[in-house]
mmCIF file of C-alpha atoms in Angstrom:
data_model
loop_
_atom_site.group_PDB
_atom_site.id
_atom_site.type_symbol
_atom_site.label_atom_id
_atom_site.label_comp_id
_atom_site.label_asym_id
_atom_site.label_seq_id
_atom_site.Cartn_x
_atom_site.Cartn_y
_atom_site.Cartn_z
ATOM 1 C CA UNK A 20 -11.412 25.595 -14.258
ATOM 2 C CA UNK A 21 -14.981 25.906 -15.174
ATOM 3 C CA UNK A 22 -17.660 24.815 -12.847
ATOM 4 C CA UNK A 23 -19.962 22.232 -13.988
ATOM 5 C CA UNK A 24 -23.550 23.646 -13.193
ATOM 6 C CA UNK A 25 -26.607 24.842 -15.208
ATOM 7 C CA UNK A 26 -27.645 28.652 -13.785
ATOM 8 C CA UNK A 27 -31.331 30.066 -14.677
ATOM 9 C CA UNK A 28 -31.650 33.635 -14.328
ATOM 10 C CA UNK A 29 -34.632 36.223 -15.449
ATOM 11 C CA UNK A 30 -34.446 37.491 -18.280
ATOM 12 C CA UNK A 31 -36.551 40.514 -16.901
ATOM 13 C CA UNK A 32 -37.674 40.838 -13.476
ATOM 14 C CA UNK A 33 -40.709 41.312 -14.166
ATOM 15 C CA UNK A 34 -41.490 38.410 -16.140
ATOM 16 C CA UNK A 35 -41.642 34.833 -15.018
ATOM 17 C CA UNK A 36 -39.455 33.751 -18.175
ATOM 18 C CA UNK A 37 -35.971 32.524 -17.391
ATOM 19 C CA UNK A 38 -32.976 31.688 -19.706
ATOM 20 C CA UNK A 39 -31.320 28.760 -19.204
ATOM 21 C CA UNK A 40 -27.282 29.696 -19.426
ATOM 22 C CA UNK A 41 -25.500 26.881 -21.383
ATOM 23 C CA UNK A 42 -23.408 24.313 -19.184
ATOM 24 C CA UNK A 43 -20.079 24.234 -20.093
ATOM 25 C CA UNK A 44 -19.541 20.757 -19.240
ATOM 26 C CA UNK A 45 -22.466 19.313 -21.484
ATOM 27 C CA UNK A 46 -20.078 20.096 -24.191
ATOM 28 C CA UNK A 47 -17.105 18.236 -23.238
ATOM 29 C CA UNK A 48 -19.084 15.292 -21.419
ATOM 30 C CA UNK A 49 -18.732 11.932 -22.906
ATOM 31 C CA UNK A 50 -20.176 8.251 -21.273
ATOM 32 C CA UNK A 51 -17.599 6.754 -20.032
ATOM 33 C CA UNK A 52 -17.613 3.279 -18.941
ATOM 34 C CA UNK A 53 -14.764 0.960 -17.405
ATOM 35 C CA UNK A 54 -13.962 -2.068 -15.095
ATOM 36 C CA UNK A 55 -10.531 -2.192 -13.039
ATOM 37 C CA UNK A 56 -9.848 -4.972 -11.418
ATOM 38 C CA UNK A 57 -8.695 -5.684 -8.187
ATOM 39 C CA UNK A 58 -6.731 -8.401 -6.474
ATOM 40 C CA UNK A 59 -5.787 -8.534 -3.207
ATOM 41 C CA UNK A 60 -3.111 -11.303 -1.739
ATOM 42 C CA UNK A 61 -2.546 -12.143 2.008
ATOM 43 C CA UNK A 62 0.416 -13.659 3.482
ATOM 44 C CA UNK A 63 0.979 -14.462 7.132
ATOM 45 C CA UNK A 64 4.335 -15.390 8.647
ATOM 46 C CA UNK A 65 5.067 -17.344 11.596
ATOM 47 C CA UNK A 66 6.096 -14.647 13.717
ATOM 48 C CA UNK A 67 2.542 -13.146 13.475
ATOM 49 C CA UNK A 68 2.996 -10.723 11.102
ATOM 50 C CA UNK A 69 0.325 -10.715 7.812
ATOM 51 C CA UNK A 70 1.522 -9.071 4.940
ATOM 52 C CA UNK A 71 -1.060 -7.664 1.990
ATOM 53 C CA UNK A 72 -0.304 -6.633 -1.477
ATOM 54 C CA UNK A 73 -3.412 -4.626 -3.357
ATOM 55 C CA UNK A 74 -2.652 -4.959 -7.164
ATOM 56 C CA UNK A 75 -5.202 -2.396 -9.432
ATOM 57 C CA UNK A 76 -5.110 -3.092 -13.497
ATOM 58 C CA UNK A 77 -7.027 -0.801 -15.039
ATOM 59 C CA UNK A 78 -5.977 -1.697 -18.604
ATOM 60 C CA UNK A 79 -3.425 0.804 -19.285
ATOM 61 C CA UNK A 80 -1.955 1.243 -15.904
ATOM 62 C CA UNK A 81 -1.275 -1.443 -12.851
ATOM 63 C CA UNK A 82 -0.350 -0.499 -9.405
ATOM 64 C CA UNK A 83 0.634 -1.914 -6.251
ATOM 65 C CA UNK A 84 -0.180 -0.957 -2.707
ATOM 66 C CA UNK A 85 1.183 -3.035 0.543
ATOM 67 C CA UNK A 86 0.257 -2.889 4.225
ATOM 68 C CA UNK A 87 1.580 -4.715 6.960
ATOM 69 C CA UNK A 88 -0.196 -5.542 10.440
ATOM 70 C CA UNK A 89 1.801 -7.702 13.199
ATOM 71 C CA UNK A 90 0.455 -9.671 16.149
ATOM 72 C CA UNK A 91 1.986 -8.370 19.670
ATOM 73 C CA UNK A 92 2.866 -11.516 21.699
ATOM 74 C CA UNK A 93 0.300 -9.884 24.566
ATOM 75 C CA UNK A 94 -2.544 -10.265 21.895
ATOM 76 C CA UNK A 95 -4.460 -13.329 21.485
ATOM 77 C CA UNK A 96 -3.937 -14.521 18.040
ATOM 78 C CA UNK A 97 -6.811 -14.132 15.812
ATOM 79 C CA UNK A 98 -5.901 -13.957 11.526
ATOM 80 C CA UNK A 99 -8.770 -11.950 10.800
ATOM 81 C CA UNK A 100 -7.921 -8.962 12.460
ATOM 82 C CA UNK A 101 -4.028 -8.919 11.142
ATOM 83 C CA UNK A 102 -5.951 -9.933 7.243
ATOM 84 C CA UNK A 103 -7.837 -6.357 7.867
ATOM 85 C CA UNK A 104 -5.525 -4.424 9.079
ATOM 86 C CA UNK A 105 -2.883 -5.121 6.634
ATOM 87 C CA UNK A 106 -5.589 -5.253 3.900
ATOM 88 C CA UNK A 107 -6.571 -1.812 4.848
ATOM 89 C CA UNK A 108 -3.081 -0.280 4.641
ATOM 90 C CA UNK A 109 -2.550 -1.978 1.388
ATOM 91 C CA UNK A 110 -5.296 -0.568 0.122
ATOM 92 C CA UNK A 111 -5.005 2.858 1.748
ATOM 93 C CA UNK A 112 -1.400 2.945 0.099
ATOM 94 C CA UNK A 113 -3.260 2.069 -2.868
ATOM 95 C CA UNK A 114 -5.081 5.036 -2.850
ATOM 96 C CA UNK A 115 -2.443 7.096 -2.179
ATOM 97 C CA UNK A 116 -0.458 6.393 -5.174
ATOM 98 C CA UNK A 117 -4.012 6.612 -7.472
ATOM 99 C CA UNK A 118 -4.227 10.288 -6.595
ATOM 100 C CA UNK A 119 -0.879 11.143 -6.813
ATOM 101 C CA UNK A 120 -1.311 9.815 -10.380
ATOM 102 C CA UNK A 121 -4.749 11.710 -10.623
ATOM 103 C CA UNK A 122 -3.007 14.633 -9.753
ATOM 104 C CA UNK A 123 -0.094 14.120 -12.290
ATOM 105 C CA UNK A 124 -2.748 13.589 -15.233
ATOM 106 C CA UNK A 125 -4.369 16.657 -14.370
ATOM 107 C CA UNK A 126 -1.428 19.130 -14.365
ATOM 108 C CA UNK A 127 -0.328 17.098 -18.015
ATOM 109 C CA UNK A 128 -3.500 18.411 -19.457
ATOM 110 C CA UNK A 129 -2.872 21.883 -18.110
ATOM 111 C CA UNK A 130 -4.859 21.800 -15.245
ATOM 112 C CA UNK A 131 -4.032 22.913 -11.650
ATOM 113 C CA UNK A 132 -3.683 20.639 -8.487
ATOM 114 C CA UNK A 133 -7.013 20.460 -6.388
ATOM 115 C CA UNK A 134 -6.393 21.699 -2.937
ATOM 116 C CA UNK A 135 -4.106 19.395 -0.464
ATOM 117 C CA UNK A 136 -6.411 16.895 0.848
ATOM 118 C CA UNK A 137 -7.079 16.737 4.470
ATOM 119 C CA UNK A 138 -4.957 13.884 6.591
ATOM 120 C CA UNK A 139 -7.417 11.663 7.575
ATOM 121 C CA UNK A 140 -7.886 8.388 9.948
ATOM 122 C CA UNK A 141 -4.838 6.652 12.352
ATOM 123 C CA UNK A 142 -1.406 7.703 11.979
ATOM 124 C CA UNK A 143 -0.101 4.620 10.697
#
């Protein structure tokens, strides 16, 4: 895979005049402009647990990510906190499944998988 990065070098040492070596990139790069939209639904039961559901459209493609948070009877009960936390997983499972498809698109146009991505954040 090419790198995307202009280089100068000398053209002779002795002189200050420097080449500019074409960037490979400037060739294939076209604006690009687009909206997804997001929508993100919250349910809580009455045994304390909140359920979210993360629905991306992008225009050709919609997914779907869930998370679920539930309130321990020792915890006081506050709805915000179970709204983030399942929000968050939701949308962290949303993520999830956009790279995965990422990755897919990129090995259907011939290209190689980037390097496994670090595990991040609380096991879940």
């Amino acid at each position: 895979m090419e790198q995307c990065e202009s280089t100068r070098i000398n053209a002779n040492p002795c002189e200050s005049t420097r080449i500019h070596v074409r960037n490979p990139c400037e060739e294939r790069a076209m604006p690009h402009t687009a909206e997804w939209k997001v929508r993100l639904h919250l349910f809580e039961n009455d045994d304390g647990t909140t359920k979210a559901r993360m629905v991306l459209h992008t225009g050709t493609t919609e997914l779907t990510g869930h998370g679920t948070a539930r309130c321990s009877p020792a915890d006081p009960n506050v709805p915000e906190i179970g709204d983030e936390l399942a929000a968050g997983r939701a949308l962290n499972d949303l993520a999830q499944q956009l790279l995965r498809l990422a990755e897919r698109d990129m090995e259907g146009v011939g290209e190689s998988r980037p390097n496994p991505r670090p595990v991040t954040g609380w096991p879940m």
